Amino acid sequence: MDLSVDWDRCQGHGKCYLTAPELFQPDENDDWGRAAVLIPVVNESDTATFARAREAVSQCPEFAIQLGSSVPAE
């Protein structure tokens, strides 16, 4: 499934990269600390990574993270 961050919504709280550092990190070119996606496609058969992606989606206070079969590009 595609994983992305909507930068128009992201406020740089950092919950995604604290929850799933293997999937997200602060974007090095952004002064706000908004998230960069490290793995833009998450395979559902990788149950541990998929669960972490779903947890990051649920932890985002701005609802900026999308996980789906066709999500908009960053």
PDB file of C-alpha atoms in Angstrom:
ATOM      1  CA  MET A   1       0.000   0.000   0.000  1.00  0.00           C
ATOM      2  CA  ASP A   2       1.143   3.530  -0.705  1.00  0.00           C
ATOM      3  CA  LEU A   3       2.293   5.615   2.246  1.00  0.00           C
ATOM      4  CA  SER A   4       2.446   9.405   2.051  1.00  0.00           C
ATOM      5  CA  VAL A   5       2.398  12.586   4.116  1.00  0.00           C
ATOM      6  CA  ASP A   6       0.260  15.576   3.158  1.00  0.00           C
ATOM      7  CA  TRP A   7       2.579  18.528   3.819  1.00  0.00           C
ATOM      8  CA  ASP A   8      -0.356  20.933   3.735  1.00  0.00           C
ATOM      9  CA  ARG A   9      -1.655  19.217   6.886  1.00  0.00           C
ATOM     10  CA  CYS A  10       1.596  18.121   8.556  1.00  0.00           C
ATOM     11  CA  GLN A  11       2.643  20.422  11.398  1.00  0.00           C
ATOM     12  CA  GLY A  12       5.865  18.606  12.318  1.00  0.00           C
ATOM     13  CA  HIS A  13       4.682  17.101  15.613  1.00  0.00           C
ATOM     14  CA  GLY A  14       6.996  14.126  14.980  1.00  0.00           C
ATOM     15  CA  LYS A  15       4.677  11.410  16.227  1.00  0.00           C
ATOM     16  CA  CYS A  16       5.110   9.452  13.001  1.00  0.00           C
ATOM     17  CA  TYR A  17       8.884   9.270  13.141  1.00  0.00           C
ATOM     18  CA  LEU A  18       8.803   8.531  16.857  1.00  0.00           C
ATOM     19  CA  THR A  19       6.245   5.758  16.282  1.00  0.00           C
ATOM     20  CA  ALA A  20       7.797   4.313  13.116  1.00  0.00           C
ATOM     21  CA  PRO A  21      11.365   5.571  12.580  1.00  0.00           C
ATOM     22  CA  GLU A  22      11.911   2.906   9.934  1.00  0.00           C
ATOM     23  CA  LEU A  23       9.164   4.562   7.842  1.00  0.00           C
ATOM     24  CA  PHE A  24       9.523   8.290   8.592  1.00  0.00           C
ATOM     25  CA  GLN A  25      12.152  10.859   9.479  1.00  0.00           C
ATOM     26  CA  PRO A  26      12.165  14.635   9.732  1.00  0.00           C
ATOM     27  CA  ASP A  27      12.717  16.056   6.266  1.00  0.00           C
ATOM     28  CA  GLU A  28      16.214  17.541   6.262  1.00  0.00           C
ATOM     29  CA  ASN A  29      15.156  20.364   3.930  1.00  0.00           C
ATOM     30  CA  ASP A  30      12.182  21.485   6.013  1.00  0.00           C
ATOM     31  CA  ASP A  31      12.512  23.914   8.926  1.00  0.00           C
ATOM     32  CA  TRP A  32       9.138  22.844  10.356  1.00  0.00           C
ATOM     33  CA  GLY A  33      10.187  19.241  11.035  1.00  0.00           C
ATOM     34  CA  ARG A  34       7.610  17.821   8.671  1.00  0.00           C
ATOM     35  CA  ALA A  35       7.956  14.140   7.913  1.00  0.00           C
ATOM     36  CA  ALA A  36       9.663  12.498   4.978  1.00  0.00           C
ATOM     37  CA  VAL A  37       8.537   9.004   4.020  1.00  0.00           C
ATOM     38  CA  LEU A  38      11.428   6.529   3.887  1.00  0.00           C
ATOM     39  CA  ILE A  39       9.430   3.597   2.477  1.00  0.00           C
ATOM     40  CA  PRO A  40       6.676   4.888   0.159  1.00  0.00           C
ATOM     41  CA  VAL A  41       5.205   1.430  -0.485  1.00  0.00           C
ATOM     42  CA  VAL A  42       4.403  -0.859   2.449  1.00  0.00           C
ATOM     43  CA  ASN A  43       3.680  -4.504   1.688  1.00  0.00           C
ATOM     44  CA  GLU A  44       0.752  -5.860   3.701  1.00  0.00           C
ATOM     45  CA  SER A  45       2.504  -9.228   3.925  1.00  0.00           C
ATOM     46  CA  ASP A  46       5.196  -7.544   6.046  1.00  0.00           C
ATOM     47  CA  THR A  47       2.858  -7.541   9.015  1.00  0.00           C
ATOM     48  CA  ALA A  48       5.187  -5.785  11.458  1.00  0.00           C
ATOM     49  CA  THR A  49       5.951  -2.863   9.131  1.00  0.00           C
ATOM     50  CA  PHE A  50       2.336  -2.616   8.012  1.00  0.00           C
ATOM     51  CA  ALA A  51       1.202  -2.491  11.653  1.00  0.00           C
ATOM     52  CA  ARG A  52       3.711   0.290  12.383  1.00  0.00           C
ATOM     53  CA  ALA A  53       2.458   2.257   9.373  1.00  0.00           C
ATOM     54  CA  ARG A  54      -1.129   1.910  10.587  1.00  0.00           C
ATOM     55  CA  GLU A  55      -0.060   3.000  14.077  1.00  0.00           C
ATOM     56  CA  ALA A  56       1.642   6.093  12.640  1.00  0.00           C
ATOM     57  CA  VAL A  57      -1.542   6.943  10.718  1.00  0.00           C
ATOM     58  CA  SER A  58      -3.589   6.670  13.903  1.00  0.00           C
ATOM     59  CA  GLN A  59      -1.113   8.755  15.946  1.00  0.00           C
ATOM     60  CA  CYS A  60      -0.984  11.741  13.577  1.00  0.00           C
ATOM     61  CA  PRO A  61      -2.907  14.598  15.245  1.00  0.00           C
ATOM     62  CA  GLU A  62      -3.297  16.424  11.919  1.00  0.00           C
ATOM     63  CA  PHE A  63      -4.481  13.371   9.912  1.00  0.00           C
ATOM     64  CA  ALA A  64      -1.649  14.081   7.475  1.00  0.00           C
ATOM     65  CA  ILE A  65      -0.552  10.485   6.849  1.00  0.00           C
ATOM     66  CA  GLN A  66      -2.289   8.365   4.247  1.00  0.00           C
ATOM     67  CA  LEU A  67      -1.960   4.623   3.783  1.00  0.00           C
ATOM     68  CA  GLY A  68      -3.897   3.221   0.851  1.00  0.00           C
ATOM     69  CA  SER A  69      -3.849   1.757  -2.609  1.00  0.00           C
ATOM     70  CA  SER A  70      -3.832   5.139  -4.334  1.00  0.00           C
ATOM     71  CA  VAL A  71      -2.884   8.145  -2.264  1.00  0.00           C
ATOM     72  CA  PRO A  72      -1.839  11.559  -3.561  1.00  0.00           C
ATOM     73  CA  ALA A  73       1.865  12.209  -4.049  1.00  0.00           C
ATOM     74  CA  GLU A  74       3.752  14.248  -1.458  1.00  0.00           C
TER      75      GLU A  74
END
